[in-house]
mmCIF file of C-alpha atoms in Angstrom:
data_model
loop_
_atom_site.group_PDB
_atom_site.id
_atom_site.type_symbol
_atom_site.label_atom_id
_atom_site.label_comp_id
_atom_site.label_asym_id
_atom_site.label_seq_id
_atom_site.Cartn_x
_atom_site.Cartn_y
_atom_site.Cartn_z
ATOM 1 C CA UNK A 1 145.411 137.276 120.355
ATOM 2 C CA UNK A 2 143.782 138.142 117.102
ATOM 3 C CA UNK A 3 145.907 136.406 113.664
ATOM 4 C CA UNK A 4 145.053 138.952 110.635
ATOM 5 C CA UNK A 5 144.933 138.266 106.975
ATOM 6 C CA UNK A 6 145.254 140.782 104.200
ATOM 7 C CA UNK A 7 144.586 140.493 100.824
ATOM 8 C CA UNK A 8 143.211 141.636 97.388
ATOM 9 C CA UNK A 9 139.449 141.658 97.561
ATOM 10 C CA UNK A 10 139.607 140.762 93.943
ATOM 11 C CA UNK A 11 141.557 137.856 94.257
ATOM 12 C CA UNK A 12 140.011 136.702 97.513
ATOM 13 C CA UNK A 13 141.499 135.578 100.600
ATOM 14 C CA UNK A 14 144.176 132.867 101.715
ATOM 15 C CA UNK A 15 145.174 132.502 98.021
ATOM 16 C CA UNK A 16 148.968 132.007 97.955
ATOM 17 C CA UNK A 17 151.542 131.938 94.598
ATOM 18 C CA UNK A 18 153.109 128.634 96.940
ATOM 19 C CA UNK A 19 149.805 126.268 96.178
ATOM 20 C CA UNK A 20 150.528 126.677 92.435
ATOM 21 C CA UNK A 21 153.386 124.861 90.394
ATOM 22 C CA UNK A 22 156.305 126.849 89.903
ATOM 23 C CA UNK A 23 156.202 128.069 86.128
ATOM 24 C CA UNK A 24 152.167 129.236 86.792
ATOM 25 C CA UNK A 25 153.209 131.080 90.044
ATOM 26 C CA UNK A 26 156.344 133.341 88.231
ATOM 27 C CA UNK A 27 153.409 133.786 85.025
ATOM 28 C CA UNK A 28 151.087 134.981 87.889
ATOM 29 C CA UNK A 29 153.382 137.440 89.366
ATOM 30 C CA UNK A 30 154.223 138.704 86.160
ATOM 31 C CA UNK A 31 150.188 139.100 85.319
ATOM 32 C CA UNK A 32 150.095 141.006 89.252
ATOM 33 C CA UNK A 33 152.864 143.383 88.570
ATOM 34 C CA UNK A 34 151.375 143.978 84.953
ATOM 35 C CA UNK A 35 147.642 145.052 85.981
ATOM 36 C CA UNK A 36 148.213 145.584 89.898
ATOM 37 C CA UNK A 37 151.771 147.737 89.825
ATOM 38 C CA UNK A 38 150.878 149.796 92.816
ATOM 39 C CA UNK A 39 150.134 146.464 94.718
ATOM 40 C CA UNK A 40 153.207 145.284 97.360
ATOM 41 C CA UNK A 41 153.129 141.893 95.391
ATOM 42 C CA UNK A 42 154.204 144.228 91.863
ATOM 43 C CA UNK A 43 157.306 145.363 93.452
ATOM 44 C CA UNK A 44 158.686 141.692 93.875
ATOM 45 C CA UNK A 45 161.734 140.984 92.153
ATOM 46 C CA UNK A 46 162.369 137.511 89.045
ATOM 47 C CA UNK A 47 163.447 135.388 91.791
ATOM 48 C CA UNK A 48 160.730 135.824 94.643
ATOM 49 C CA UNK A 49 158.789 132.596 93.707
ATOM 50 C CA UNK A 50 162.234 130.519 94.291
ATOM 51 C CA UNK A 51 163.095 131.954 97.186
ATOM 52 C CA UNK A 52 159.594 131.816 98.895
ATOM 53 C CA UNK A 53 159.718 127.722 98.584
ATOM 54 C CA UNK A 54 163.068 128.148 99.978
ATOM 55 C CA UNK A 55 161.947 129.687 102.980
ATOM 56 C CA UNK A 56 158.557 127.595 103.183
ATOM 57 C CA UNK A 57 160.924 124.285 102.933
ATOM 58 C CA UNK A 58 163.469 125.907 106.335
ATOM 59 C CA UNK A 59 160.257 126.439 107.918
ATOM 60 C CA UNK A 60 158.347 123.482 107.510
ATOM 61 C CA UNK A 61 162.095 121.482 108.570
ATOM 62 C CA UNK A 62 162.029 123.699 111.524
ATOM 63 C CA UNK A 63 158.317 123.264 112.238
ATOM 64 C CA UNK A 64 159.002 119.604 112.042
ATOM 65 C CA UNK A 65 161.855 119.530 114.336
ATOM 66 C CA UNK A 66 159.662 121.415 117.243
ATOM 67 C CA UNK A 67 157.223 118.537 117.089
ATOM 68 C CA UNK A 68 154.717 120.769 114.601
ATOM 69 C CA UNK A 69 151.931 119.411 112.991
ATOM 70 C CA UNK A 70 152.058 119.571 109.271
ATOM 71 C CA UNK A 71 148.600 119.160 107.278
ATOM 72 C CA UNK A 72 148.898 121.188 103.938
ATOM 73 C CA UNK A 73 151.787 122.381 102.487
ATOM 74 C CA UNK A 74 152.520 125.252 101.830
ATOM 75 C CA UNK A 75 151.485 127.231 105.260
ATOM 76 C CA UNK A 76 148.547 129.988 104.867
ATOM 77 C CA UNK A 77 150.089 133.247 106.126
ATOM 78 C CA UNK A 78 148.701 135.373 108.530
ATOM 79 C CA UNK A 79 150.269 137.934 111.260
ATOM 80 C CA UNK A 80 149.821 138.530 114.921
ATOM 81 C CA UNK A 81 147.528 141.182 115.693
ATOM 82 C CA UNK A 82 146.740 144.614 112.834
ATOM 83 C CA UNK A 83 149.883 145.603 110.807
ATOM 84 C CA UNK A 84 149.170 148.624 109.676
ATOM 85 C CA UNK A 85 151.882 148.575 107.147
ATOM 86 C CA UNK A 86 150.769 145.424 105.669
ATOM 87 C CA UNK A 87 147.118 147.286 104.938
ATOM 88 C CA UNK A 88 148.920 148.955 102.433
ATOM 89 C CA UNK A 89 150.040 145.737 100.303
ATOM 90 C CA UNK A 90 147.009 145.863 98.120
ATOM 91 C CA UNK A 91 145.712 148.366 95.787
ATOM 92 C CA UNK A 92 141.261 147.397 97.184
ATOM 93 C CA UNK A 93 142.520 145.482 100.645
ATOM 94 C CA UNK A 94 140.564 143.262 102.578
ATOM 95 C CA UNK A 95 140.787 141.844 105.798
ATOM 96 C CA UNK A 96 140.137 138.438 107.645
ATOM 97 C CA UNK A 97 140.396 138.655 111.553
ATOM 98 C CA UNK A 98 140.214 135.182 113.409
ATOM 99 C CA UNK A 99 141.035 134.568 116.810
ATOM 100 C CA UNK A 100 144.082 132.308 117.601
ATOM 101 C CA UNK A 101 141.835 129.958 120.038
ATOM 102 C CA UNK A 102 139.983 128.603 116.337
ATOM 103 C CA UNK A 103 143.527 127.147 115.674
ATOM 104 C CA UNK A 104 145.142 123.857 116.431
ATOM 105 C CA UNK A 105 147.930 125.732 117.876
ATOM 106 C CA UNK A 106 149.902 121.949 116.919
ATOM 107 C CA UNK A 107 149.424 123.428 113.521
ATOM 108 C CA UNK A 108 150.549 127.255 113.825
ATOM 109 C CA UNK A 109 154.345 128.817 113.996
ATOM 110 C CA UNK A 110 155.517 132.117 113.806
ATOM 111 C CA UNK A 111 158.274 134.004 112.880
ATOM 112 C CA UNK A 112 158.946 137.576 114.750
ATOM 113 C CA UNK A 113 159.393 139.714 111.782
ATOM 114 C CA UNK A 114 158.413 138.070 107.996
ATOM 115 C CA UNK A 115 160.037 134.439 107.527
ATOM 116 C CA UNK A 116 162.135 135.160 104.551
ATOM 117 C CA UNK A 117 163.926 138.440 106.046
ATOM 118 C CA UNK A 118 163.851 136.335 109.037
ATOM 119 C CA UNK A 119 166.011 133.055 107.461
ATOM 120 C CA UNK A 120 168.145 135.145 104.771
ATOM 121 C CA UNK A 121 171.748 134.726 105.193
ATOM 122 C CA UNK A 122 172.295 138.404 104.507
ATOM 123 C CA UNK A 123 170.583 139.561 107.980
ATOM 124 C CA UNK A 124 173.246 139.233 110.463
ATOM 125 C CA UNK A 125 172.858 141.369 112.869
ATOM 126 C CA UNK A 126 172.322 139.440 115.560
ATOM 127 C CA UNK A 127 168.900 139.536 117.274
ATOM 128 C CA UNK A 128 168.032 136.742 118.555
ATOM 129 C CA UNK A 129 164.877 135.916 116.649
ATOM 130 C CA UNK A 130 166.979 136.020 113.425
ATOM 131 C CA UNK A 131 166.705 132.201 112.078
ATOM 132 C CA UNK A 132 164.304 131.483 114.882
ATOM 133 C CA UNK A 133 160.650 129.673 114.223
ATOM 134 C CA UNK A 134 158.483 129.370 117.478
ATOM 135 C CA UNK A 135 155.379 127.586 118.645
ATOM 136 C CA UNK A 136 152.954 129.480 120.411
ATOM 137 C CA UNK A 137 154.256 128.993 123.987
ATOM 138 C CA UNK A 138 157.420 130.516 122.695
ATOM 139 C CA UNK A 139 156.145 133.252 120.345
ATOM 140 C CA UNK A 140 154.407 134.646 123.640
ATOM 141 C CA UNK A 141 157.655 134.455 125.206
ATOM 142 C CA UNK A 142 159.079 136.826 122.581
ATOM 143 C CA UNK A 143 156.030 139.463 122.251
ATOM 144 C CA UNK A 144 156.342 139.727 126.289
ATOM 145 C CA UNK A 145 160.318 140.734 125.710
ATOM 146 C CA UNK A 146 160.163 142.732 122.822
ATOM 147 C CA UNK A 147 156.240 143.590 121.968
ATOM 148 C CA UNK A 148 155.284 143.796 118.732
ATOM 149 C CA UNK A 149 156.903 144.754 115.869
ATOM 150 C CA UNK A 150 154.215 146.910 114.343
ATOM 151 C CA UNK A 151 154.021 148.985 117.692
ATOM 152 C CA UNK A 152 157.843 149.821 117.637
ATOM 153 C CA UNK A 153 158.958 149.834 113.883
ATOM 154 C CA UNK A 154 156.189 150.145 111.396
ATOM 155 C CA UNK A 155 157.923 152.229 109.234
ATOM 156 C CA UNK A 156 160.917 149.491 108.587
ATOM 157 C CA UNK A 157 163.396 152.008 110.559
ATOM 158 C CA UNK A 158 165.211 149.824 112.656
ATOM 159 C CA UNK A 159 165.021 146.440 110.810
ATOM 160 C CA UNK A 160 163.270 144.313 108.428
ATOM 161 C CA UNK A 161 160.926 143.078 111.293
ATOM 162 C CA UNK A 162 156.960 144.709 110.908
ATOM 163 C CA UNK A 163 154.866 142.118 112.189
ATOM 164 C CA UNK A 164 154.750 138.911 113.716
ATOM 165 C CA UNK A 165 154.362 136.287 110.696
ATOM 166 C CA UNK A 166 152.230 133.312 111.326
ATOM 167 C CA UNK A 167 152.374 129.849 109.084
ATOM 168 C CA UNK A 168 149.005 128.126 109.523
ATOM 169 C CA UNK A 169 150.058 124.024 108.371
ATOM 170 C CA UNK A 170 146.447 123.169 108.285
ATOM 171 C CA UNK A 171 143.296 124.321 106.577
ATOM 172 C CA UNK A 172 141.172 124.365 109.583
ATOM 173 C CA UNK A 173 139.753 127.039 110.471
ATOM 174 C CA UNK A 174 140.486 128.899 106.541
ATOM 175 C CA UNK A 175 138.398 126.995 105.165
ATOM 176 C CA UNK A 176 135.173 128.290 106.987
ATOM 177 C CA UNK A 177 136.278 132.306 106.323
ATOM 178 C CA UNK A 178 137.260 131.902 102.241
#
Protein backbone atom coordinates (compact mmCIF):
# COMPACT_ATOMS: atom_id res chain seq x y z
CA UNK A 1 0.00 0.00 0.00
CA UNK A 2 1.18 3.33 -1.23
CA UNK A 3 -0.43 6.65 1.17
CA UNK A 4 -0.49 9.76 -1.42
CA UNK A 5 -0.29 13.40 -0.70
CA UNK A 6 -1.45 16.21 -2.91
CA UNK A 7 -0.84 19.60 -2.74
CA UNK A 8 0.00 23.11 -4.15
CA UNK A 9 3.58 23.09 -5.32
CA UNK A 10 3.59 26.68 -4.32
CA UNK A 11 2.63 26.24 -0.96
CA UNK A 12 4.56 23.03 -0.43
CA UNK A 13 3.59 19.86 1.00
CA UNK A 14 1.91 18.59 4.37
CA UNK A 15 0.95 22.24 5.13
CA UNK A 16 -2.51 22.14 6.75
CA UNK A 17 -5.05 25.39 7.70
CA UNK A 18 -5.46 22.93 11.26
CA UNK A 19 -1.61 23.78 12.53
CA UNK A 20 -2.55 27.50 12.47
CA UNK A 21 -4.78 29.39 15.13
CA UNK A 22 -8.18 29.80 14.14
CA UNK A 23 -8.58 33.60 13.05
CA UNK A 24 -5.08 33.12 10.69
CA UNK A 25 -6.52 29.86 9.16
CA UNK A 26 -10.26 31.58 8.02
CA UNK A 27 -7.71 34.91 6.79
CA UNK A 28 -5.77 32.17 4.86
CA UNK A 29 -8.66 30.64 3.18
CA UNK A 30 -9.95 33.83 2.32
CA UNK A 31 -6.26 34.84 0.74
CA UNK A 32 -6.62 30.95 -1.21
CA UNK A 33 -10.01 31.56 -2.61
CA UNK A 34 -8.89 35.25 -3.53
CA UNK A 35 -5.63 34.39 -5.72
CA UNK A 36 -6.21 30.46 -6.17
CA UNK A 37 -10.25 30.43 -7.13
CA UNK A 38 -9.94 27.51 -9.45
CA UNK A 39 -8.15 25.59 -6.56
CA UNK A 40 -10.62 22.80 -4.58
CA UNK A 41 -9.58 24.71 -1.31
CA UNK A 42 -11.43 28.23 -3.11
CA UNK A 43 -14.68 26.54 -3.29
CA UNK A 44 -14.85 26.00 0.62
CA UNK A 45 -17.59 27.58 2.27
CA UNK A 46 -17.24 30.60 5.86
CA UNK A 47 -17.53 27.78 8.13
CA UNK A 48 -14.98 25.04 6.80
CA UNK A 49 -12.18 26.00 9.31
CA UNK A 50 -14.80 25.24 12.32
CA UNK A 51 -15.96 22.34 11.13
CA UNK A 52 -12.53 20.77 10.15
CA UNK A 53 -11.41 21.00 14.09
CA UNK A 54 -14.68 19.48 14.67
CA UNK A 55 -13.99 16.56 12.77
CA UNK A 56 -10.12 16.45 13.72
CA UNK A 57 -11.37 16.55 17.60
CA UNK A 58 -14.17 13.08 16.74
CA UNK A 59 -11.23 11.63 15.20
CA UNK A 60 -8.52 12.07 17.45
CA UNK A 61 -11.44 10.82 20.46
CA UNK A 62 -11.96 7.91 18.25
CA UNK A 63 -8.27 7.34 17.51
CA UNK A 64 -7.81 7.44 21.21
CA UNK A 65 -10.42 5.04 22.08
CA UNK A 66 -8.82 2.25 19.53
CA UNK A 67 -5.62 2.45 21.53
CA UNK A 68 -4.00 5.08 18.72
CA UNK A 69 -0.99 6.78 19.21
CA UNK A 70 -1.28 10.49 19.20
CA UNK A 71 2.07 12.61 18.60
CA UNK A 72 1.06 15.97 16.86
CA UNK A 73 -2.10 17.33 16.65
CA UNK A 74 -3.70 18.01 14.15
CA UNK A 75 -3.21 14.66 11.85
CA UNK A 76 -1.27 15.22 8.35
CA UNK A 77 -3.69 13.96 5.68
CA UNK A 78 -2.94 11.65 3.16
CA UNK A 79 -5.12 8.90 1.12
CA UNK A 80 -4.76 5.27 0.31
CA UNK A 81 -3.36 4.64 -2.94
CA UNK A 82 -3.76 7.59 -6.36
CA UNK A 83 -7.11 9.51 -6.29
CA UNK A 84 -7.40 10.72 -9.35
CA UNK A 85 -10.05 13.14 -8.40
CA UNK A 86 -8.07 14.60 -5.69
CA UNK A 87 -5.19 15.51 -8.56
CA UNK A 88 -7.50 17.97 -9.52
CA UNK A 89 -7.65 20.00 -6.06
CA UNK A 90 -4.88 22.30 -7.04
CA UNK A 91 -4.49 24.73 -9.75
CA UNK A 92 0.09 23.50 -10.22
CA UNK A 93 -0.41 19.95 -8.12
CA UNK A 94 2.20 18.06 -6.66
CA UNK A 95 2.52 14.81 -5.33
CA UNK A 96 4.24 12.93 -2.34
CA UNK A 97 4.06 9.02 -2.58
CA UNK A 98 5.36 7.11 0.61
CA UNK A 99 4.87 3.67 1.35
CA UNK A 100 2.69 2.72 4.40
CA UNK A 101 5.63 0.33 5.89
CA UNK A 102 7.68 4.08 6.72
CA UNK A 103 4.73 4.57 9.21
CA UNK A 104 4.23 3.69 12.81
CA UNK A 105 1.05 2.17 11.83
CA UNK A 106 0.30 2.98 16.06
CA UNK A 107 0.19 6.42 14.61
CA UNK A 108 -2.04 6.14 11.30
CA UNK A 109 -6.13 5.84 10.96
CA UNK A 110 -8.26 6.04 8.18
CA UNK A 111 -11.49 6.89 7.25
CA UNK A 112 -13.16 5.06 4.00
CA UNK A 113 -14.33 8.04 2.19
CA UNK A 114 -13.02 11.84 3.57
CA UNK A 115 -13.47 12.18 7.53
CA UNK A 116 -15.79 15.08 7.57
CA UNK A 117 -18.45 13.57 4.95
CA UNK A 118 -17.63 10.55 6.85
CA UNK A 119 -18.74 11.98 10.67
CA UNK A 120 -21.50 14.62 9.41
CA UNK A 121 -24.78 14.04 10.90
CA UNK A 122 -26.45 14.77 7.58
CA UNK A 123 -25.06 11.39 5.86
CA UNK A 124 -27.41 8.80 6.91
CA UNK A 125 -27.62 6.45 4.69
CA UNK A 126 -26.43 3.75 6.28
CA UNK A 127 -23.14 2.17 5.10
CA UNK A 128 -21.42 0.88 7.45
CA UNK A 129 -18.23 2.89 7.34
CA UNK A 130 -20.37 6.03 7.97
CA UNK A 131 -18.99 7.32 11.56
CA UNK A 132 -16.39 4.60 11.43
CA UNK A 133 -12.38 5.38 12.06
CA UNK A 134 -10.12 2.21 11.59
CA UNK A 135 -6.58 1.13 12.31
CA UNK A 136 -4.79 -0.50 9.72
CA UNK A 137 -5.77 -4.13 10.47
CA UNK A 138 -9.28 -2.94 10.03
CA UNK A 139 -8.98 -0.49 7.10
CA UNK A 140 -7.65 -3.69 5.15
CA UNK A 141 -10.63 -5.39 6.28
CA UNK A 142 -12.80 -2.78 4.53
CA UNK A 143 -10.71 -2.28 1.10
CA UNK A 144 -10.96 -6.33 0.82
CA UNK A 145 -15.07 -5.89 1.09
CA UNK A 146 -15.62 -2.96 -0.77
CA UNK A 147 -12.18 -1.94 -2.76
CA UNK A 148 -11.44 1.34 -3.15
CA UNK A 149 -13.37 4.15 -3.49
CA UNK A 150 -11.52 5.82 -6.31
CA UNK A 151 -11.86 2.52 -8.44
CA UNK A 152 -15.75 2.44 -8.07
CA UNK A 153 -16.94 6.14 -7.64
CA UNK A 154 -14.48 8.74 -8.70
CA UNK A 155 -16.84 10.87 -10.10
CA UNK A 156 -18.88 11.35 -6.56
CA UNK A 157 -21.94 9.32 -8.26
CA UNK A 158 -22.93 7.12 -5.69
CA UNK A 159 -21.78 8.91 -2.47
CA UNK A 160 -19.54 11.32 -0.91
CA UNK A 161 -16.84 8.53 -0.53
CA UNK A 162 -13.57 9.11 -3.28
CA UNK A 163 -10.75 7.86 -1.49
CA UNK A 164 -9.61 6.29 1.48
CA UNK A 165 -8.53 9.27 3.95
CA UNK A 166 -5.58 8.67 6.12
CA UNK A 167 -4.73 10.85 9.52
CA UNK A 168 -0.98 10.51 10.12
CA UNK A 169 -0.77 11.55 14.38
CA UNK A 170 2.93 11.77 14.10
CA UNK A 171 5.52 13.62 12.09
CA UNK A 172 7.63 10.70 11.31
CA UNK A 173 8.19 9.92 8.31
CA UNK A 174 6.79 13.85 6.88
CA UNK A 175 9.32 15.27 8.09
CA UNK A 176 12.05 13.61 5.83
CA UNK A 177 9.75 14.30 2.36
CA UNK A 178 8.80 18.33 3.16
Amino acid sequence: MTLYHYFDQRTGPFRSLSDLPMEEAKALLEEIKATRPHSQSAQRHNKYVEYRHNCENIIRREFEKKGGVIKRQPPHYMVVEHSPWLSTWFEDCGVIKIPIEEFDLATVSFTYGDSMPTFSPSIQDGKEYRHQLYTYPEILDVIARYGLPQDWNDDGKHGPERYIEVHVWNDEPICWYR
